[in-house]
mmCIF file of C-alpha atoms in Angstrom:
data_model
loop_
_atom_site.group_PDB
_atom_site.id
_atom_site.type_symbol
_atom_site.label_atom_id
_atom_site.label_comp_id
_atom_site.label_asym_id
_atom_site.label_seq_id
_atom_site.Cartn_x
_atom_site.Cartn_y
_atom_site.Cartn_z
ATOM 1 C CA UNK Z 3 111.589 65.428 134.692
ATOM 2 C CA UNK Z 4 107.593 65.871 134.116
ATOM 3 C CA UNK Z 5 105.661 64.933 137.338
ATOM 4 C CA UNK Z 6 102.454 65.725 135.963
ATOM 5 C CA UNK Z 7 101.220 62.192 135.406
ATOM 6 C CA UNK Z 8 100.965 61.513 139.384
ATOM 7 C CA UNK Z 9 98.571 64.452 139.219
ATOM 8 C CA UNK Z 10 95.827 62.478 137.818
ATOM 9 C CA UNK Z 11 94.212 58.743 137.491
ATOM 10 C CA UNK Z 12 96.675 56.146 135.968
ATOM 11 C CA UNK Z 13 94.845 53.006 135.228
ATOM 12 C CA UNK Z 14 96.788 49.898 135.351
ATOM 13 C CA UNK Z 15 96.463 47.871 132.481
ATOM 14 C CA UNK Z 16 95.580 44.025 132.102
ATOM 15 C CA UNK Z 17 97.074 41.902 129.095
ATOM 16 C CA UNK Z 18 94.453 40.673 127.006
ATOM 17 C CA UNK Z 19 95.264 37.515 125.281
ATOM 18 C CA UNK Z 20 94.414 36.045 121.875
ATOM 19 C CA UNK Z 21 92.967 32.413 121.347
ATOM 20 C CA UNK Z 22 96.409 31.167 121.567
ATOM 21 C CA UNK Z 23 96.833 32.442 124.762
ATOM 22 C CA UNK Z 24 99.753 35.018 123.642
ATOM 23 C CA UNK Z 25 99.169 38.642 124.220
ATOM 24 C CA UNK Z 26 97.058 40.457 122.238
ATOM 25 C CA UNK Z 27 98.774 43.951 121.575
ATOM 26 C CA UNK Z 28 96.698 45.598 118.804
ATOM 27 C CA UNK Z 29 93.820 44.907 122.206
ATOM 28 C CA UNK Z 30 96.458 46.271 125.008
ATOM 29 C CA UNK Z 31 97.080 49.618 122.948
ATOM 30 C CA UNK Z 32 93.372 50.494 121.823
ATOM 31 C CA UNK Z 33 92.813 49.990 125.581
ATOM 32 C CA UNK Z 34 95.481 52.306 126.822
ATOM 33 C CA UNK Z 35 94.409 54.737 124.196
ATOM 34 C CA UNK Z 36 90.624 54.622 125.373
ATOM 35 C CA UNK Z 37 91.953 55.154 129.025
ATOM 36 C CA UNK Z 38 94.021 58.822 127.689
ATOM 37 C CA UNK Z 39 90.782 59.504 125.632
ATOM 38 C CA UNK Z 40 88.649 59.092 129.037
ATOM 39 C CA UNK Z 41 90.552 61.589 130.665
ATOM 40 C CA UNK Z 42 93.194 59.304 132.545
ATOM 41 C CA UNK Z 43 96.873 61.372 132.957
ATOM 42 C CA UNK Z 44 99.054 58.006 132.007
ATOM 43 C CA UNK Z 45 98.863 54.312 132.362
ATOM 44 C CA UNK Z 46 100.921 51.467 134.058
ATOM 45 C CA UNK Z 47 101.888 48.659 132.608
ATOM 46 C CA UNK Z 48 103.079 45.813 133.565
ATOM 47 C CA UNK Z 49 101.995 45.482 137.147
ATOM 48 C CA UNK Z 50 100.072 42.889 138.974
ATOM 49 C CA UNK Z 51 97.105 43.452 136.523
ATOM 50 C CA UNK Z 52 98.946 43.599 134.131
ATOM 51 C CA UNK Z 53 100.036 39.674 134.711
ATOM 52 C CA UNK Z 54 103.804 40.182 135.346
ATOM 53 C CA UNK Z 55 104.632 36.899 136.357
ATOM 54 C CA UNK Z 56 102.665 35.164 133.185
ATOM 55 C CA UNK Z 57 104.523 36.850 130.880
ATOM 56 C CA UNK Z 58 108.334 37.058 129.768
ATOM 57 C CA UNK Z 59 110.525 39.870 129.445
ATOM 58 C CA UNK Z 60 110.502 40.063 125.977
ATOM 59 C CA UNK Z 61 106.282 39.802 125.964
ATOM 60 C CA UNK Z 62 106.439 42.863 128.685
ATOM 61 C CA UNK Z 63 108.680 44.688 127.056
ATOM 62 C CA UNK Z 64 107.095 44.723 123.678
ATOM 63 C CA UNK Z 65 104.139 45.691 125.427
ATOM 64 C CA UNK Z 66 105.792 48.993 126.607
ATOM 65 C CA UNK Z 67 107.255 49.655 123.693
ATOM 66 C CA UNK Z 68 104.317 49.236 121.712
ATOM 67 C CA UNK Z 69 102.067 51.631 124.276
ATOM 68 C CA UNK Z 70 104.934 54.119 123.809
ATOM 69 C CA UNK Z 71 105.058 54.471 120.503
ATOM 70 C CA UNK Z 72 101.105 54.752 120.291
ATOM 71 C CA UNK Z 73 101.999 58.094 122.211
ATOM 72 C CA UNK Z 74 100.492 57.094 125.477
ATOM 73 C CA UNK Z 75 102.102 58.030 128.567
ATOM 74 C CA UNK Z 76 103.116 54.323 130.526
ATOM 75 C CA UNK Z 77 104.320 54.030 133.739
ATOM 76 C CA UNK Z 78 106.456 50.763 134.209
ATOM 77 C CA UNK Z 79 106.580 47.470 136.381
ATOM 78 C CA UNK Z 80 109.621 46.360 137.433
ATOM 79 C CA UNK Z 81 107.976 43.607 139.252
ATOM 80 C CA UNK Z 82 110.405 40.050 138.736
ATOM 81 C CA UNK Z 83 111.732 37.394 140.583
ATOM 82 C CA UNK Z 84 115.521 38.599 140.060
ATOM 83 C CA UNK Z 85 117.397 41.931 140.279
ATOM 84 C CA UNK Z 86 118.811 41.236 137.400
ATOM 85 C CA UNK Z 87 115.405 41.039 135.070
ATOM 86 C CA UNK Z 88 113.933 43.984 136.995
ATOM 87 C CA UNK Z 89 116.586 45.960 136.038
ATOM 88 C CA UNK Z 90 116.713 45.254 132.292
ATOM 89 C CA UNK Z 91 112.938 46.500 132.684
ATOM 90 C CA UNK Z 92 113.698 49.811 133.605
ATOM 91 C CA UNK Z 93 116.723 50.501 131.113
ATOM 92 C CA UNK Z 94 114.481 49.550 128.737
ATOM 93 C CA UNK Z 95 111.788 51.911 130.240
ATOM 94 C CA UNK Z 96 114.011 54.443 129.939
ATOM 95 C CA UNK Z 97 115.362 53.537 126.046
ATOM 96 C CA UNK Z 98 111.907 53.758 124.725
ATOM 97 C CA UNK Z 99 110.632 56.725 126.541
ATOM 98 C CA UNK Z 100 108.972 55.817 128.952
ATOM 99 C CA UNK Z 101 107.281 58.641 131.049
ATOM 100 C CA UNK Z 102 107.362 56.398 134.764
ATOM 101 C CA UNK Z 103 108.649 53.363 136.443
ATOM 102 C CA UNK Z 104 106.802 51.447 139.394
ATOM 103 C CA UNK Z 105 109.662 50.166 141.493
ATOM 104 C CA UNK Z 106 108.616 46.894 142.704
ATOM 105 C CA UNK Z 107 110.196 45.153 145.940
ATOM 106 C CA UNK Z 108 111.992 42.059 145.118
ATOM 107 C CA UNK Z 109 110.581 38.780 146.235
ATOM 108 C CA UNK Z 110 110.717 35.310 147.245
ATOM 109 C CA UNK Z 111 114.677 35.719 147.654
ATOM 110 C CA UNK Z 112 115.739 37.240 150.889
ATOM 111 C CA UNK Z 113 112.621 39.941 150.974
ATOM 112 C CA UNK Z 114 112.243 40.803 153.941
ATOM 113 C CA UNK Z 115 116.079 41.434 154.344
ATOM 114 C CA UNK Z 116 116.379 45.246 154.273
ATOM 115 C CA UNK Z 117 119.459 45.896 152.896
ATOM 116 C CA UNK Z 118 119.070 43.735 150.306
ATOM 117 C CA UNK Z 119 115.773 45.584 149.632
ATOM 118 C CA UNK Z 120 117.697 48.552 148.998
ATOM 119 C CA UNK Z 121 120.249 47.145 146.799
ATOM 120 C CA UNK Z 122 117.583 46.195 144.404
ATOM 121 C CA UNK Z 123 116.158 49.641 144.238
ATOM 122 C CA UNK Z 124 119.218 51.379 143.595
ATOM 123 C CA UNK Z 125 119.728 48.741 141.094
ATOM 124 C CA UNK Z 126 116.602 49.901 139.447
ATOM 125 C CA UNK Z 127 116.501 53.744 140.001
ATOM 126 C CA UNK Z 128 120.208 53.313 138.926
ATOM 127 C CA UNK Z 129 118.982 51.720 135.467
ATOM 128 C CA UNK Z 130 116.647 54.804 134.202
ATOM 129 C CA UNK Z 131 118.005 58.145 135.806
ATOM 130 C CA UNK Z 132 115.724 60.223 133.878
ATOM 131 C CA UNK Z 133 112.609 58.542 134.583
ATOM 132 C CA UNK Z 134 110.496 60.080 137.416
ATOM 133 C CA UNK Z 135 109.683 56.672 139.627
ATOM 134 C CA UNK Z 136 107.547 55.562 142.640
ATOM 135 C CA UNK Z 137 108.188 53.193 145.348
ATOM 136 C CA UNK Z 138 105.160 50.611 145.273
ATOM 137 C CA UNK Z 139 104.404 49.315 148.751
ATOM 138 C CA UNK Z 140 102.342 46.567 149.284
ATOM 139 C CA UNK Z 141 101.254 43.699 151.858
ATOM 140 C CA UNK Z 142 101.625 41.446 148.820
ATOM 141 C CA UNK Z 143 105.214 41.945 148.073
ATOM 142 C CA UNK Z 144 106.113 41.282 151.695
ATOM 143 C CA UNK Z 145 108.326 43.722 152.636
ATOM 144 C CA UNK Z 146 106.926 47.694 153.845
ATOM 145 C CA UNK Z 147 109.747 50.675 152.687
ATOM 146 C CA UNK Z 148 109.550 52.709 155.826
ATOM 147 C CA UNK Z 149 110.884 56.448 155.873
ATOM 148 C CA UNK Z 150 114.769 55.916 156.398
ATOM 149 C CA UNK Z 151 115.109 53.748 153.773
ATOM 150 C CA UNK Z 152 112.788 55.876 151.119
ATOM 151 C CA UNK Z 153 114.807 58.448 152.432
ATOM 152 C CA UNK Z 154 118.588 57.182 151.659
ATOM 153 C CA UNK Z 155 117.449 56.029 148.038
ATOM 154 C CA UNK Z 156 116.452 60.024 147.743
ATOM 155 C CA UNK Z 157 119.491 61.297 148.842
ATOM 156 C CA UNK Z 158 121.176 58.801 146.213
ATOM 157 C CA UNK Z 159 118.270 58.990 143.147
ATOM 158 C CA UNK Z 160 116.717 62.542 142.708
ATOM 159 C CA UNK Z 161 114.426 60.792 139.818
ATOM 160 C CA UNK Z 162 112.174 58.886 143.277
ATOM 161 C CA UNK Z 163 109.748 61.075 143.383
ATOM 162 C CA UNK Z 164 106.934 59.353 145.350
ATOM 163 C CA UNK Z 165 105.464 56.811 146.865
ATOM 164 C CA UNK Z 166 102.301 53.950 145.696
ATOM 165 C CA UNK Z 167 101.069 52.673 149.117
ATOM 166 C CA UNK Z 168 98.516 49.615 148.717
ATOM 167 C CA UNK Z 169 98.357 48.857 151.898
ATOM 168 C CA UNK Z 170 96.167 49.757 154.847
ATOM 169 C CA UNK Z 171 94.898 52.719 156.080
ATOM 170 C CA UNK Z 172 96.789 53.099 158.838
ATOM 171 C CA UNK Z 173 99.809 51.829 156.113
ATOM 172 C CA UNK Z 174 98.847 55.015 153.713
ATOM 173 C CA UNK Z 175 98.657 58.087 157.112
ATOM 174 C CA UNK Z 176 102.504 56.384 157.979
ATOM 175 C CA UNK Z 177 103.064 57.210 154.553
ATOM 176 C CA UNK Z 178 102.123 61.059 154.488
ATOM 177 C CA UNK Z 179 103.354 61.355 158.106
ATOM 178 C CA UNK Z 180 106.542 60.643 157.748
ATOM 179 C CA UNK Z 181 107.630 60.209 153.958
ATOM 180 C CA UNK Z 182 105.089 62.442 151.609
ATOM 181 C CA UNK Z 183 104.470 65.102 153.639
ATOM 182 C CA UNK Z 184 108.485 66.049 154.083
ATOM 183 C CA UNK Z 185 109.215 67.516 150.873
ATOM 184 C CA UNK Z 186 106.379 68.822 148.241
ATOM 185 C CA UNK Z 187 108.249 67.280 145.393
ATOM 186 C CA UNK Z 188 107.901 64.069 147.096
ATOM 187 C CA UNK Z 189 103.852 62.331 146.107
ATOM 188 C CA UNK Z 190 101.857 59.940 147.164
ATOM 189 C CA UNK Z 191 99.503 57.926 145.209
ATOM 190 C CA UNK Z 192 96.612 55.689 146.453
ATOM 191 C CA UNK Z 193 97.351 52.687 145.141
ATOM 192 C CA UNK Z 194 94.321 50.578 145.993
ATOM 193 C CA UNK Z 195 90.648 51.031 145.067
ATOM 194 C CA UNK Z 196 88.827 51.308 148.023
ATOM 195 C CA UNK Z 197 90.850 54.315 149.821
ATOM 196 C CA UNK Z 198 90.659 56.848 147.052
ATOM 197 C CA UNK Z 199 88.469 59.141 149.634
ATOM 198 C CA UNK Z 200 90.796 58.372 152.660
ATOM 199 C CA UNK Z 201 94.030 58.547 150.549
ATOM 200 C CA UNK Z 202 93.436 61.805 148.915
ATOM 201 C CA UNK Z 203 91.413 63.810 151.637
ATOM 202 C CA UNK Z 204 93.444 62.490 154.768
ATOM 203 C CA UNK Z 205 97.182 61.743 153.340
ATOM 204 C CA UNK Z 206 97.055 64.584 150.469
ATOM 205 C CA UNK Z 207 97.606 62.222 147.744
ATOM 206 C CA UNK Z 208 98.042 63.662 144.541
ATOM 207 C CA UNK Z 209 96.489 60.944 142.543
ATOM 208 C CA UNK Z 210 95.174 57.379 142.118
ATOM 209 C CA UNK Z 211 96.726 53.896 140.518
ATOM 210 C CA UNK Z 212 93.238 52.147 139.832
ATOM 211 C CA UNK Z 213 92.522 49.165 138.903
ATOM 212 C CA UNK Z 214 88.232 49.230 138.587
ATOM 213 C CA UNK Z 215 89.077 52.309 136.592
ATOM 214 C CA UNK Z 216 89.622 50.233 133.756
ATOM 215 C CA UNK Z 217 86.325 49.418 133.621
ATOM 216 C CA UNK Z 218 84.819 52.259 135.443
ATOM 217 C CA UNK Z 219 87.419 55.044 134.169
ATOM 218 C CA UNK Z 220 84.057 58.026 134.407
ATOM 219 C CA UNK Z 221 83.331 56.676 137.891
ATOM 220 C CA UNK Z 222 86.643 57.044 139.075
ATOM 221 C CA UNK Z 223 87.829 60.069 137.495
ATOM 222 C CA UNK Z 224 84.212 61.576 139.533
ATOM 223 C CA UNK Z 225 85.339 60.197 142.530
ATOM 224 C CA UNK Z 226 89.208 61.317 142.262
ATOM 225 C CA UNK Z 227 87.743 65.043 141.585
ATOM 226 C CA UNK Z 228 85.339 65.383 144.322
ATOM 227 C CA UNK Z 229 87.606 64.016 146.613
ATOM 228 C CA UNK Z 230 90.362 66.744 146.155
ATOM 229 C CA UNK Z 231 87.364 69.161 146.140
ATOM 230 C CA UNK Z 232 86.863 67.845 149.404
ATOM 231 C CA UNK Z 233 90.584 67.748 150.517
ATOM 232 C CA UNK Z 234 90.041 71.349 149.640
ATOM 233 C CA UNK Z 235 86.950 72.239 152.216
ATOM 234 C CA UNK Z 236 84.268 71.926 150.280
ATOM 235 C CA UNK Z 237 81.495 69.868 152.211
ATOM 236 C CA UNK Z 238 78.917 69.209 149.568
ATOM 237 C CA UNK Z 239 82.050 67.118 147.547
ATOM 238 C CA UNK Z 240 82.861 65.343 150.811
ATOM 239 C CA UNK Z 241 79.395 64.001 151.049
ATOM 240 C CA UNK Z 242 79.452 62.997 147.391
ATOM 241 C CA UNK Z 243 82.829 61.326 147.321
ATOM 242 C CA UNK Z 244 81.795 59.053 150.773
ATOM 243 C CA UNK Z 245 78.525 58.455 148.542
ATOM 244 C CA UNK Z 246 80.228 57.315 145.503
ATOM 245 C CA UNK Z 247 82.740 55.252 146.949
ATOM 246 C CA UNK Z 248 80.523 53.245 149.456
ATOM 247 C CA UNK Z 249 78.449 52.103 146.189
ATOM 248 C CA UNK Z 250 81.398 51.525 143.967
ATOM 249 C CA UNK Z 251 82.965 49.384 147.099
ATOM 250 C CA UNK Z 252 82.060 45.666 146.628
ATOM 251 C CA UNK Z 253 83.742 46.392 142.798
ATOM 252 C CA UNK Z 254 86.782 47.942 144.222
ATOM 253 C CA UNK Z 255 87.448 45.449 146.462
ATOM 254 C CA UNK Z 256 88.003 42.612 143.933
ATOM 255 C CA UNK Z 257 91.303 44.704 144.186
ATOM 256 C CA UNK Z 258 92.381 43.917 147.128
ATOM 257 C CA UNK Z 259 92.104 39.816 146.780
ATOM 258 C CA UNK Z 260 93.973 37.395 144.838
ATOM 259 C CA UNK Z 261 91.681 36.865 142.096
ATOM 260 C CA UNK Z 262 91.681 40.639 140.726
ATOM 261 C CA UNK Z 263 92.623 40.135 137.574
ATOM 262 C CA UNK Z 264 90.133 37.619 137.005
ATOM 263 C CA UNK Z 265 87.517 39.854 138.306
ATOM 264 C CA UNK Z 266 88.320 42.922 136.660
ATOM 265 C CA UNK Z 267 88.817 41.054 133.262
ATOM 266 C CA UNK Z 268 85.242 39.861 133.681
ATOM 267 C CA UNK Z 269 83.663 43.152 134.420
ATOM 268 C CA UNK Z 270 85.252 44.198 131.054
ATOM 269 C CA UNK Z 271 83.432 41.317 129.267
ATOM 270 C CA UNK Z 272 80.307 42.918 130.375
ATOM 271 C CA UNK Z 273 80.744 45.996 129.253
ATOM 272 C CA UNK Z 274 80.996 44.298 125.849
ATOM 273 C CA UNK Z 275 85.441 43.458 125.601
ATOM 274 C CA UNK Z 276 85.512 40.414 124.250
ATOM 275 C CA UNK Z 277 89.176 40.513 124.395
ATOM 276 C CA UNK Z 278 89.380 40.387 127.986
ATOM 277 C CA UNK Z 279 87.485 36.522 128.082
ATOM 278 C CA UNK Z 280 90.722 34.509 128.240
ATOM 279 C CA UNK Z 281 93.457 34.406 130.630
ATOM 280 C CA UNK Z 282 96.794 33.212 130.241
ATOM 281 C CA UNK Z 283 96.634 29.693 132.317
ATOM 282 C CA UNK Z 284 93.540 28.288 130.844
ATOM 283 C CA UNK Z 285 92.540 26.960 134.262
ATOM 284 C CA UNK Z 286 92.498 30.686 135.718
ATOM 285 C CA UNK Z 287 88.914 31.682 135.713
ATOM 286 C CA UNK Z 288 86.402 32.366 138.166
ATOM 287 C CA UNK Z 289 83.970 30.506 138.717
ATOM 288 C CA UNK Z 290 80.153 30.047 138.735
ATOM 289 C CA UNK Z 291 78.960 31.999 141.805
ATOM 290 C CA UNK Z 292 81.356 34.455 141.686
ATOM 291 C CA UNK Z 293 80.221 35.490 137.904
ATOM 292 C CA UNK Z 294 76.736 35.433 139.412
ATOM 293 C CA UNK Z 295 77.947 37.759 142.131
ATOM 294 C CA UNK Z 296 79.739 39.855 140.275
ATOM 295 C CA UNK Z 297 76.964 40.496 137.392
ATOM 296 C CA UNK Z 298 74.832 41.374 140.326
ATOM 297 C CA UNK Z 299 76.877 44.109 141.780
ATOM 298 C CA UNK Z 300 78.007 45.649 138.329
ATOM 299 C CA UNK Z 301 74.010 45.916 137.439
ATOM 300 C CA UNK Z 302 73.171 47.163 141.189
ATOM 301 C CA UNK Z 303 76.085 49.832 140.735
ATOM 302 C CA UNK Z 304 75.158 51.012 137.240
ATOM 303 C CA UNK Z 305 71.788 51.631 138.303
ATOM 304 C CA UNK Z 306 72.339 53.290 141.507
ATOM 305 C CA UNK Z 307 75.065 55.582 139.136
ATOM 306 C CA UNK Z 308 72.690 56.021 136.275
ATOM 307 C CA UNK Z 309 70.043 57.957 138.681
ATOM 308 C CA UNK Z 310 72.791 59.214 141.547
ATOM 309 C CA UNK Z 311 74.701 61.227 138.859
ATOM 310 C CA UNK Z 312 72.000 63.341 137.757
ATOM 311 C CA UNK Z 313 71.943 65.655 141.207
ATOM 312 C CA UNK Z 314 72.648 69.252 140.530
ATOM 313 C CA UNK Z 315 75.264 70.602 142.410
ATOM 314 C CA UNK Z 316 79.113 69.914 142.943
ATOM 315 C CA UNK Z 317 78.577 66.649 140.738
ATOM 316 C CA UNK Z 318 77.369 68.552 137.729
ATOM 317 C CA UNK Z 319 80.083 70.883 138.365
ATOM 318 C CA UNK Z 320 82.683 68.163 138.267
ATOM 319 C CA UNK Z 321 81.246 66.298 135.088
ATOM 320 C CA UNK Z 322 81.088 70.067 133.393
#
């Protein structure tokens, strides 16, 4: 079972969408296969950027299978609104070749009912044995996997091999405390934007699920490696990594709202992605000021970058 991808920066991938409003694959592949080229170690697909709940089964699924057989390493969503559908995500996951599955909580039916929680996780760790797979925990889904349940999936499913906190701070140390820091075959991954720094230098993450990486994927992958140059001791790449993440932090917090997609989608149409214009409900878009607002803080970041990145040092070491 390869691990390696959790070593590294997995983007997660938004659909773009054709005229028609129908995904655009030939767009969703050259994407994924820019992110590999850039350096990422995989990417995920479908997740909340990815649009989960605008799309059907058979429009996600085509999308895996079409990333897979472009030869790019895809971790996959299980997100749905049944256990049912969630599992015929992973087994499909698994058919093609996938190299990861996301395990998403179920929702809106009895959530926050724990043992039902667990039932659709075995489900779904049941469906694709050989597929290395990651809790994701998140605020959003409404329901937080604490340590004795992670713990009694483990025992049951040898292929759960981490764990994707989103949530807070505090959310991500109760993570290493008491699930990743148990076992070293057990990982954690940051899974939002603005604690890359915290995540990797205070919980001993081993990587990053990013979502401004898509359209910052050098800025990210800088940050990720001076960070665990930092988790390491050194205090020049501690400096640097608080540095780069305080500017990059009005961008990576479009993660953390409700409108991400839309945001991060935009900041792609500047840097030239046509593709990325539409969304899939024509009335999702954002709107005047925030465009303004967000054109502003793309151009004040890429500026600050331009001249930041030049300093001799642990930076030119990374970008070496």
């Amino acid at each position: 079972m390869n691990k390696e991808i959790f070593h590294g920066v997995i983007p997660a991938l938004m659909t773009p969408c054709k005229a028609d409003r129908t995904p655009d694959y030939d767009a969703l592949v050259s994407k994924g296969q820019q992110m590999i080229e850039a350096g990422m170690s995989a990417v995920v697909y479908c997740g909340s950027m990815g649009d989960w709940p605008l799309l059907t089964d058979e429009e996600r699924m085509e999308g895996v299978e079409r990333l897979v057989k472009a030869g790019i390493p895809v971790m996959v969503g299980t997100g749905a609104i049944n256990t049912k559908s969630a599992v015929a995500h992973a087994a499909h996951a698994e058919k093609v070749g996938a190299a990861g599955l996301m395990v998403i909580p179920r929702v809106l039916s009895r959530g926050s009912v724990i043992a039902a929680q667990k039932d659709h996780f075995k489900a779904i760790l049941n469906a694709a044995p050989s597929i290395p797979a990651i809790i994701y925990n998140s605020p959003v889904y409404g329901f937080e996997t604490r340590a004795d349940v992670f713990f009694a999936l483990r025992e049951e499913h040898k292929n759960l091999i981490g764990f994707k906190e989103f949530g807070t701070k505090e959310a991500m140390r109760y993570a290493a405390e008491n699930i990743t820091s148990k076992e070293e075959e057990v990982l954690l991954m940051v899974g939002v934007d603005t604690r890359v720094y915290h995540g990797i230098v205070n919980c001993g993450a081993t990587g990053a699920i990013t979502g401004i990486g898509t359209a910052l994927p050098k800025e990210v992958l800088l940050l990720t490696k001076l960070s665990k140059m930092a988790a390491s001791g050194n205090p020049e790449a501690r400096l640097r990594a608080q540095e780069l993440e305080e500017a990059m932090s009005v961008l990576a917090s479009f993660d953390e709202g409700p409108e991400l997609v839309l945001f991060f989608k935009y900041l792609l149409v500047l840097r030239g992605e046509k593709e990325y214009a539409l969304h899939f409900n024509e009335t999702d878009k954002l709107n005047e000021e925030q465009r303004i607002y967000c054109e502003k803080q793309f151009k004040l970041f890429n500026t600050w970058f331009a001249q930041w990145v030049q300093q001799e040092g642990v930076i030119s070491e990374c970008l070496a």
